[in-house]
CSV table of C-alpha atoms (C1' of nucleotides) in Angstrom, one decimal:
chain,number,residue,atom,x,y,z
M,1,UNK,CA,-0.3,0.0,0.0
M,2,UNK,CA,1.3,3.3,-0.9
M,3,UNK,CA,1.1,6.1,1.8
M,4,UNK,CA,-1.5,8.6,2.1
M,5,UNK,CA,1.6,11.1,1.9
M,6,UNK,CA,2.4,10.1,-1.3
M,7,UNK,CA,-1.3,10.3,-2.7
M,8,UNK,CA,-1.3,13.9,-1.6
M,9,UNK,CA,2.0,14.2,-3.0
M,10,UNK,CA,0.7,13.3,-6.5
M,11,UNK,CA,-2.5,14.7,-6.3
M,12,UNK,CA,-0.6,17.9,-5.4
M,13,UNK,CA,1.5,17.7,-7.9
M,14,UNK,CA,-1.3,17.2,-11.0
M,15,UNK,CA,-3.2,19.8,-9.7
M,16,UNK,CA,-0.3,22.3,-10.0
M,17,UNK,CA,0.2,20.7,-13.6
M,18,UNK,CA,-3.3,21.3,-14.5
M,19,UNK,CA,-2.6,24.7,-13.9
M,20,UNK,CA,-0.4,25.4,-16.9
M,21,UNK,CA,3.4,26.1,-17.0
M,22,UNK,CA,4.7,28.3,-14.7
M,23,UNK,CA,1.3,28.9,-13.0
M,24,UNK,CA,1.3,29.0,-9.2
M,25,UNK,CA,-0.9,27.9,-6.6
M,26,UNK,CA,-1.0,28.6,-2.6
M,27,UNK,CA,-0.8,25.9,0.1
M,28,UNK,CA,-4.4,26.9,0.9
M,29,UNK,CA,-5.7,26.5,-2.5
M,30,UNK,CA,-4.4,23.2,-3.2
M,31,UNK,CA,-5.4,22.0,0.6
M,32,UNK,CA,-9.2,23.2,0.2
M,33,UNK,CA,-9.3,21.6,-3.7
M,34,UNK,CA,-8.1,18.4,-2.7
M,35,UNK,CA,-8.9,17.9,1.1
M,36,UNK,CA,-5.8,17.7,2.0
M,37,UNK,CA,-4.8,18.7,5.8
M,38,UNK,CA,-3.0,22.3,5.0
M,39,UNK,CA,-0.5,21.9,7.5
M,40,UNK,CA,0.4,18.4,6.5
M,41,UNK,CA,0.5,19.4,3.0
M,42,UNK,CA,2.9,22.3,3.6
M,43,UNK,CA,5.4,19.8,4.7
M,44,UNK,CA,4.9,17.5,1.6
M,45,UNK,CA,5.3,20.5,-0.7
M,46,UNK,CA,8.8,21.3,1.1
M,47,UNK,CA,9.7,18.0,0.5
M,48,UNK,CA,9.0,18.2,-3.1
M,49,UNK,CA,10.7,21.2,-3.1
M,50,UNK,CA,14.0,20.2,-1.7
M,51,UNK,CA,14.2,17.6,-4.1
M,52,UNK,CA,14.0,20.1,-7.1
M,53,UNK,CA,10.2,19.2,-8.4
M,54,UNK,CA,8.5,22.3,-7.8
M,55,UNK,CA,9.6,26.0,-6.3
M,56,UNK,CA,7.9,28.5,-3.9
M,57,UNK,CA,7.8,32.2,-3.4
M,58,UNK,CA,7.3,33.5,0.0
M,59,UNK,CA,5.5,36.3,0.9
M,60,UNK,CA,2.1,38.1,0.0
M,61,UNK,CA,0.9,36.5,-3.3
M,62,UNK,CA,3.5,33.4,-3.0
M,63,UNK,CA,2.9,29.7,-3.7
M,64,UNK,CA,4.1,26.9,-5.1
M,65,UNK,CA,4.8,26.2,-8.9
M,66,UNK,CA,6.3,22.9,-10.8
M,67,UNK,CA,9.8,23.3,-11.8
M,68,UNK,CA,10.4,20.7,-13.7
M,69,UNK,CA,7.9,19.8,-16.9
M,70,UNK,CA,5.0,17.4,-16.1
M,71,UNK,CA,6.6,15.0,-18.4
M,72,UNK,CA,9.7,15.0,-16.7
M,73,UNK,CA,8.6,13.9,-13.3
M,74,UNK,CA,7.6,10.2,-12.8
M,75,UNK,CA,5.5,8.7,-10.6
M,76,UNK,CA,8.7,6.6,-9.5
M,77,UNK,CA,10.6,9.5,-8.9
M,78,UNK,CA,7.9,11.0,-6.6
M,79,UNK,CA,6.8,7.6,-4.7
M,80,UNK,CA,10.5,7.0,-3.8
M,81,UNK,CA,11.0,10.3,-2.2
M,82,UNK,CA,8.1,9.9,-0.4
M,83,UNK,CA,7.7,6.1,0.5
M,84,UNK,CA,10.8,4.8,0.0
M,85,UNK,CA,12.2,2.1,-2.1
M,86,UNK,CA,9.5,0.7,-4.3
M,87,UNK,CA,10.8,-2.9,-4.6
M,88,UNK,CA,9.0,-5.2,-2.1
M,89,UNK,CA,12.2,-6.5,-0.7
M,90,UNK,CA,15.4,-4.3,0.5
M,91,UNK,CA,17.7,-6.9,-1.7
M,92,UNK,CA,15.7,-5.7,-4.9
M,93,UNK,CA,15.9,-2.4,-4.2
M,94,UNK,CA,18.0,-0.3,-7.5
M,95,UNK,CA,18.1,3.0,-5.4
M,96,UNK,CA,18.5,1.5,-1.8
M,97,UNK,CA,19.8,-1.5,-1.9
M,98,UNK,CA,20.4,-3.8,1.2
M,99,UNK,CA,21.3,-7.2,1.7
M,100,UNK,CA,18.4,-9.4,3.5
M,101,UNK,CA,20.0,-10.0,6.9
M,102,UNK,CA,18.7,-13.5,7.1
M,103,UNK,CA,19.4,-14.8,3.5
M,104,UNK,CA,23.0,-16.8,2.9
M,105,UNK,CA,22.6,-17.0,-0.8
M,106,UNK,CA,21.2,-14.4,-2.4
M,107,UNK,CA,21.3,-15.4,-5.6
M,108,UNK,CA,19.6,-18.5,-5.5
M,109,UNK,CA,17.0,-17.1,-3.1
M,110,UNK,CA,13.4,-18.6,-4.1
M,111,UNK,CA,11.4,-15.6,-2.9
M,112,UNK,CA,13.6,-12.8,-4.4
M,113,UNK,CA,13.8,-14.4,-7.7
M,114,UNK,CA,9.9,-14.3,-7.5
M,115,UNK,CA,9.6,-10.9,-6.6
M,116,UNK,CA,12.3,-9.6,-8.8
M,117,UNK,CA,9.6,-10.1,-11.1
M,118,UNK,CA,7.2,-7.9,-9.4
M,119,UNK,CA,9.5,-5.5,-8.5
M,120,UNK,CA,10.4,-5.4,-12.2
M,121,UNK,CA,6.8,-4.7,-13.6
M,122,UNK,CA,6.0,-2.5,-11.1
M,123,UNK,CA,9.1,-0.2,-12.1
M,124,UNK,CA,8.1,-0.4,-15.6
M,125,UNK,CA,5.4,1.2,-14.9
M,126,UNK,CA,6.4,3.6,-12.3
M,127,UNK,CA,9.3,4.7,-13.9
M,128,UNK,CA,7.5,5.4,-16.7
M,129,UNK,CA,4.3,7.4,-16.0
M,130,UNK,CA,4.5,10.9,-15.4
M,131,UNK,CA,2.4,13.4,-14.3
M,132,UNK,CA,1.4,14.5,-17.4
M,133,UNK,CA,0.5,11.0,-18.7
M,134,UNK,CA,-1.5,11.2,-15.6
M,135,UNK,CA,-3.1,14.4,-16.7
M,136,UNK,CA,-5.2,14.3,-20.0
M,137,UNK,CA,-7.3,11.8,-21.5
M,138,UNK,CA,-4.4,12.2,-23.5
M,139,UNK,CA,-2.4,8.8,-24.6
M,140,UNK,CA,-1.5,6.3,-22.1
M,141,UNK,CA,2.2,5.2,-22.0
M,142,UNK,CA,4.9,5.3,-24.7
M,143,UNK,CA,6.3,2.1,-25.2
M,144,UNK,CA,9.7,1.7,-24.7
M,145,UNK,CA,12.0,-0.2,-27.5
M,146,UNK,CA,15.2,-0.5,-26.1
M,147,UNK,CA,16.8,-1.5,-23.0
M,148,UNK,CA,19.3,1.3,-23.0
M,149,UNK,CA,16.4,3.6,-22.7
M,150,UNK,CA,14.5,1.9,-19.8
M,151,UNK,CA,17.9,2.0,-18.2
M,152,UNK,CA,18.1,5.5,-18.7
M,153,UNK,CA,14.8,6.1,-17.2
M,154,UNK,CA,15.2,3.7,-14.0
M,155,UNK,CA,18.3,5.9,-13.1
J,1,UNK,CA,7.9,-4.4,1.1
J,2,UNK,CA,6.7,-7.5,2.3
J,3,UNK,CA,6.8,-8.6,5.9
J,4,UNK,CA,9.5,-10.3,7.7
J,5,UNK,CA,6.9,-12.6,8.7
J,6,UNK,CA,5.4,-13.3,5.1
J,7,UNK,CA,9.2,-14.3,4.0
J,8,UNK,CA,9.4,-16.8,7.2
J,9,UNK,CA,6.2,-18.2,6.1
J,10,UNK,CA,7.0,-18.6,2.3
J,11,UNK,CA,10.7,-20.2,3.7
J,12,UNK,CA,8.6,-22.6,6.0
J,13,UNK,CA,6.6,-23.6,3.0
J,14,UNK,CA,9.0,-24.1,0.9
J,15,UNK,CA,11.3,-26.1,3.2
J,16,UNK,CA,8.3,-28.5,3.7
J,17,UNK,CA,7.5,-28.8,0.2
J,18,UNK,CA,11.4,-30.0,-0.3
J,19,UNK,CA,10.7,-32.4,2.5
J,20,UNK,CA,8.0,-34.0,0.1
J,21,UNK,CA,4.8,-35.3,0.3
J,22,UNK,CA,3.1,-36.3,3.4
J,23,UNK,CA,6.6,-35.7,5.1
J,24,UNK,CA,6.6,-33.9,8.2
J,25,UNK,CA,8.6,-31.4,10.1
J,26,UNK,CA,9.0,-30.1,13.7
J,27,UNK,CA,8.8,-26.2,14.3
J,28,UNK,CA,12.4,-26.5,15.7
J,29,UNK,CA,13.9,-27.9,12.8
J,30,UNK,CA,12.2,-25.5,10.3
J,31,UNK,CA,13.4,-22.8,12.6
J,32,UNK,CA,16.7,-23.5,13.0
J,33,UNK,CA,17.3,-24.9,9.2
J,34,UNK,CA,15.5,-20.9,8.5
J,35,UNK,CA,17.1,-19.1,11.3
J,36,UNK,CA,13.5,-18.0,12.3
J,37,UNK,CA,12.9,-17.5,16.0
J,38,UNK,CA,11.1,-20.4,17.0
J,39,UNK,CA,8.1,-18.9,18.9
J,40,UNK,CA,7.6,-16.4,15.9
J,41,UNK,CA,7.5,-19.3,13.5
J,42,UNK,CA,4.9,-21.2,15.5
J,43,UNK,CA,2.5,-18.6,15.6
J,44,UNK,CA,3.1,-18.4,11.8
J,45,UNK,CA,2.5,-22.2,11.1
J,46,UNK,CA,-0.4,-21.9,13.4
J,47,UNK,CA,-1.6,-19.3,11.0
J,48,UNK,CA,-1.2,-21.0,7.9
J,49,UNK,CA,-3.0,-24.1,9.6
J,50,UNK,CA,-5.7,-22.3,10.1
J,51,UNK,CA,-5.8,-21.1,6.6
J,52,UNK,CA,-6.1,-24.7,5.5
J,53,UNK,CA,-2.7,-24.8,3.9
J,54,UNK,CA,-0.8,-27.0,6.4
J,55,UNK,CA,-1.3,-29.6,9.1
J,56,UNK,CA,0.1,-30.4,12.4
J,57,UNK,CA,0.3,-33.4,14.9
J,58,UNK,CA,0.8,-32.8,18.5
J,59,UNK,CA,2.6,-34.6,21.2
J,60,UNK,CA,5.5,-35.9,21.2
J,61,UNK,CA,6.7,-36.9,17.6
J,62,UNK,CA,4.5,-33.9,16.3
J,63,UNK,CA,5.2,-31.7,13.7
J,64,UNK,CA,3.6,-29.8,10.4
J,65,UNK,CA,3.3,-30.7,7.1
J,66,UNK,CA,1.9,-29.5,3.6
J,67,UNK,CA,-1.7,-30.3,3.6
J,68,UNK,CA,-2.2,-28.6,-0.3
J,69,UNK,CA,0.2,-29.6,-2.7
J,70,UNK,CA,3.1,-27.4,-3.6
J,71,UNK,CA,1.3,-26.3,-7.1
J,72,UNK,CA,-2.1,-25.5,-5.5
J,73,UNK,CA,-0.3,-23.0,-3.0
J,74,UNK,CA,0.3,-19.5,-4.4
J,75,UNK,CA,2.6,-16.9,-3.0
J,76,UNK,CA,-0.5,-14.3,-3.8
J,77,UNK,CA,-2.3,-16.6,-1.1
J,78,UNK,CA,0.4,-16.6,1.5
J,79,UNK,CA,0.8,-13.2,1.2
J,80,UNK,CA,-2.5,-12.0,1.6
J,81,UNK,CA,-3.1,-14.1,4.6
J,82,UNK,CA,-0.3,-12.9,6.4
J,83,UNK,CA,0.1,-9.2,4.9
J,84,UNK,CA,-3.2,-8.4,3.7
J,85,UNK,CA,-3.9,-7.0,0.4
J,86,UNK,CA,-1.4,-7.0,-2.1
J,87,UNK,CA,-3.1,-4.3,-4.1
J,88,UNK,CA,-1.4,-0.5,-3.8
J,89,UNK,CA,-4.6,1.3,-2.9
J,90,UNK,CA,-7.5,0.0,-0.9
J,91,UNK,CA,-9.9,1.0,-3.8
J,92,UNK,CA,-8.0,-1.3,-5.8
J,93,UNK,CA,-7.9,-4.8,-3.8
J,94,UNK,CA,-10.2,-7.2,-5.5
J,95,UNK,CA,-10.2,-9.0,-1.8
J,96,UNK,CA,-10.5,-6.2,0.3
J,97,UNK,CA,-12.0,-3.4,-1.5
J,98,UNK,CA,-12.5,0.0,0.3
J,99,UNK,CA,-13.6,3.2,-0.9
J,100,UNK,CA,-10.5,6.0,-0.4
J,101,UNK,CA,-12.2,8.5,1.9
J,102,UNK,CA,-10.9,11.6,0.0
J,103,UNK,CA,-11.7,10.3,-3.4
J,104,UNK,CA,-15.0,11.8,-5.1
J,105,UNK,CA,-14.7,10.1,-8.4
J,106,UNK,CA,-13.3,6.8,-8.0
J,107,UNK,CA,-13.3,5.9,-11.9
J,108,UNK,CA,-12.1,9.0,-12.7
J,109,UNK,CA,-9.1,9.2,-10.4
J,110,UNK,CA,-5.9,9.4,-12.0
J,111,UNK,CA,-3.5,8.0,-9.6
J,112,UNK,CA,-6.0,5.0,-9.4
J,113,UNK,CA,-5.8,4.6,-13.1
J,114,UNK,CA,-1.7,4.3,-12.6
J,115,UNK,CA,-1.7,2.0,-9.9
J,116,UNK,CA,-4.3,-0.4,-11.3
J,117,UNK,CA,-1.8,-1.2,-14.0
J,118,UNK,CA,0.9,-2.0,-11.3
J,119,UNK,CA,-1.6,-4.0,-9.0
J,120,UNK,CA,-2.5,-6.2,-12.2
J,121,UNK,CA,1.1,-7.0,-13.0
J,122,UNK,CA,2.0,-7.7,-9.4
J,123,UNK,CA,-1.4,-10.3,-9.4
J,124,UNK,CA,-0.5,-11.6,-12.4
J,125,UNK,CA,2.8,-12.9,-11.2
J,126,UNK,CA,1.8,-13.9,-7.7
J,127,UNK,CA,-1.2,-15.4,-8.1
J,128,UNK,CA,0.2,-17.8,-10.7
J,129,UNK,CA,3.6,-18.6,-9.1
J,130,UNK,CA,3.1,-21.5,-6.7
J,131,UNK,CA,5.8,-23.3,-4.2
J,132,UNK,CA,6.2,-25.7,-6.4
J,133,UNK,CA,7.5,-23.3,-9.1
J,134,UNK,CA,9.8,-21.7,-6.8
J,135,UNK,CA,11.1,-24.8,-5.5
J,136,UNK,CA,13.0,-26.5,-8.7
J,137,UNK,CA,15.5,-24.6,-10.7
J,138,UNK,CA,13.0,-25.1,-13.2
J,139,UNK,CA,11.5,-21.8,-15.0
J,140,UNK,CA,8.5,-20.2,-13.5
J,141,UNK,CA,5.1,-21.0,-15.2
J,142,UNK,CA,4.6,-17.5,-16.8
J,143,UNK,CA,6.0,-16.6,-20.2
J,144,UNK,CA,8.8,-14.3,-20.5
J,145,UNK,CA,7.9,-11.6,-22.4
J,146,UNK,CA,10.3,-8.6,-22.8
J,147,UNK,CA,14.1,-8.0,-22.8
J,148,UNK,CA,14.0,-6.1,-19.8
J,149,UNK,CA,12.3,-8.9,-17.8
J,150,UNK,CA,14.4,-11.6,-18.8
J,151,UNK,CA,17.6,-9.4,-17.4
J,152,UNK,CA,16.3,-9.2,-14.0
J,153,UNK,CA,15.5,-12.9,-13.9
J,154,UNK,CA,18.8,-13.7,-14.8
J,155,UNK,CA,20.5,-11.1,-12.8
S,1,DA,C1',4.0,48.8,10.0
S,2,DC,C1',1.1,45.1,8.9
S,3,DT,C1',-0.7,41.2,6.5
S,4,DT,C1',-0.3,36.9,4.4
S,5,DT,C1',2.2,34.0,2.5
S,6,DG,C1',5.9,30.0,3.0
S,7,DT,C1',9.7,28.0,6.6
S,8,DC,C1',11.6,25.2,10.5
S,9,DT,C1',11.3,22.8,14.6
S,10,DA,C1',9.3,20.3,18.1
S,11,DC,C1',5.6,17.3,19.2
S,12,DC,C1',1.6,14.1,20.0
S,13,DT,C1',-1.3,9.6,19.4
S,14,DA,C1',-2.8,5.3,17.7
S,15,DG,C1',-1.0,1.3,15.2
S,16,DT,C1',2.0,-1.9,13.9
S,17,DA,C1',6.0,-5.2,13.0
S,18,DG,C1',8.9,-8.1,15.1
S,19,DG,C1',9.7,-10.8,18.4
S,20,DT,C1',9.4,-13.2,23.9
S,21,DA,C1',6.9,-15.7,27.8
S,22,DG,C1',5.0,-18.6,30.0
S,23,DG,C1',1.4,-22.0,30.8
S,24,DC,C1',-2.2,-25.6,28.6
S,25,DT,C1',-2.7,-29.6,26.2
S,26,DT,C1',-1.8,-33.8,23.4
S,27,DA,C1',0.0,-38.4,22.5
S,28,DA,C1',4.2,-41.8,22.5
S,29,DT,C1',6.7,-44.5,25.2
S,30,DG,C1',9.3,-46.8,29.0
L,1,DC,C1',0.3,-44.3,34.3
L,2,DA,C1',4.0,-41.0,35.0
L,3,DT,C1',7.4,-38.7,31.6
L,4,DT,C1',8.3,-36.0,28.2
L,5,DA,C1',8.4,-33.4,24.1
L,6,DA,C1',6.0,-31.7,21.3
L,7,DG,C1',2.4,-28.3,19.1
L,8,DC,C1',-1.6,-24.4,20.9
L,9,DC,C1',-2.9,-20.3,23.2
L,10,DT,C1',-3.1,-15.6,25.6
L,11,DA,C1',-0.5,-12.2,26.8
L,12,DC,C1',2.6,-8.8,26.6
L,13,DC,C1',6.7,-5.7,25.4
L,14,DT,C1',9.4,-2.4,22.6
L,15,DA,C1',10.7,0.2,19.0
L,16,DC,C1',9.3,2.3,15.2
L,17,DT,C1',6.0,4.5,11.6
L,18,DA,C1',2.1,7.0,9.8
L,19,DG,C1',-0.6,10.8,10.0
L,20,DG,C1',-1.4,14.3,11.8
L,21,DT,C1',-1.2,19.5,14.7
L,22,DA,C1',0.8,23.4,17.3
L,23,DG,C1',3.3,27.5,17.1
L,24,DA,C1',7.1,30.7,16.4
L,25,DC,C1',9.8,33.1,12.8
L,26,DA,C1',11.1,35.2,8.0
L,27,DA,C1',10.1,37.2,3.6
L,28,DA,C1',7.7,39.9,0.7
L,29,DG,C1',3.7,42.9,-1.3
L,30,DT,C1',0.8,47.2,-0.2
DNA sequence: ACTTTGTCTACCTAGTAGGTAGGCTTAATG
DNA sequence: CATTAAGCCTACCTACTAGGTAGACAAAGT
């Protein structure tokens, strides 16, 4: 299950993207528009800002706007930065690999083998789908044809 | 991330399956063989028993054995009974559907649409792969379709 | 100055993960 | 029929996390 926080983050980004290029919204507008607790959203946006996805302006008439283009923000990125690794086992994460303590033979681990397929297909969706894709009734997801291309995205 | 408990359950089932048809093992044997805390494993096996996956015999020379055939026990079943729903959103679970509180229009929800693809592919793997599949060095039941997928498995 | 926005730090509460402890029941076996 | 070795059951514990709240401070527009 993805966290409430990640859902809020995605909803906020989608709302900002809908606003159009360069446009900004205030925390309060997003919060009431999406029924997100305002002070909680504050922390989330701050987090997105620290990761360079969004910019803010302070003071009267301040607010938040997207820094990256909607088609350059993937669900995977957002999810990783809010919820942590996507992989179902630490030993399968590319971005935050950790050995399983109790696993003696990683490459022979049957459980790992099965879940590696789950992880792979989850990444395939999440690292390819962008905020822009989610937005319109526009075309779903672009097919990726080469392995190199997939690698580039997954980085 | 799947829980430690689910991993233990799967490892115990795999070990029992390796033992062969009708054969039984004691909690202690499984616990030490797989480095699982014994009293914790006790609870897990009890749970598997209540769900009809495993049978026990009490008293001296007791132990546990598989009740279902290894090819009739899927990873999905085990995961659901230990960790709960597989779906990344409550509103996507088939076995434990729940509306998202704060979602006004479920069918139009962009987040749901994206994650439904993740859920779908996770189910595709987990509900098809059985303990028997995990066992052998034989390849899993599901066809391998993409290069990336093949990469992931051999890695 | 004053007001309205974002920023930062601290804190809170319920629930869960990952176990431990210990008494009770069942069944071989000597 | 007592002993002993297994599973069964209930209770409990500790650390951590999810999902927030609270409130003082800092910048910027008017």
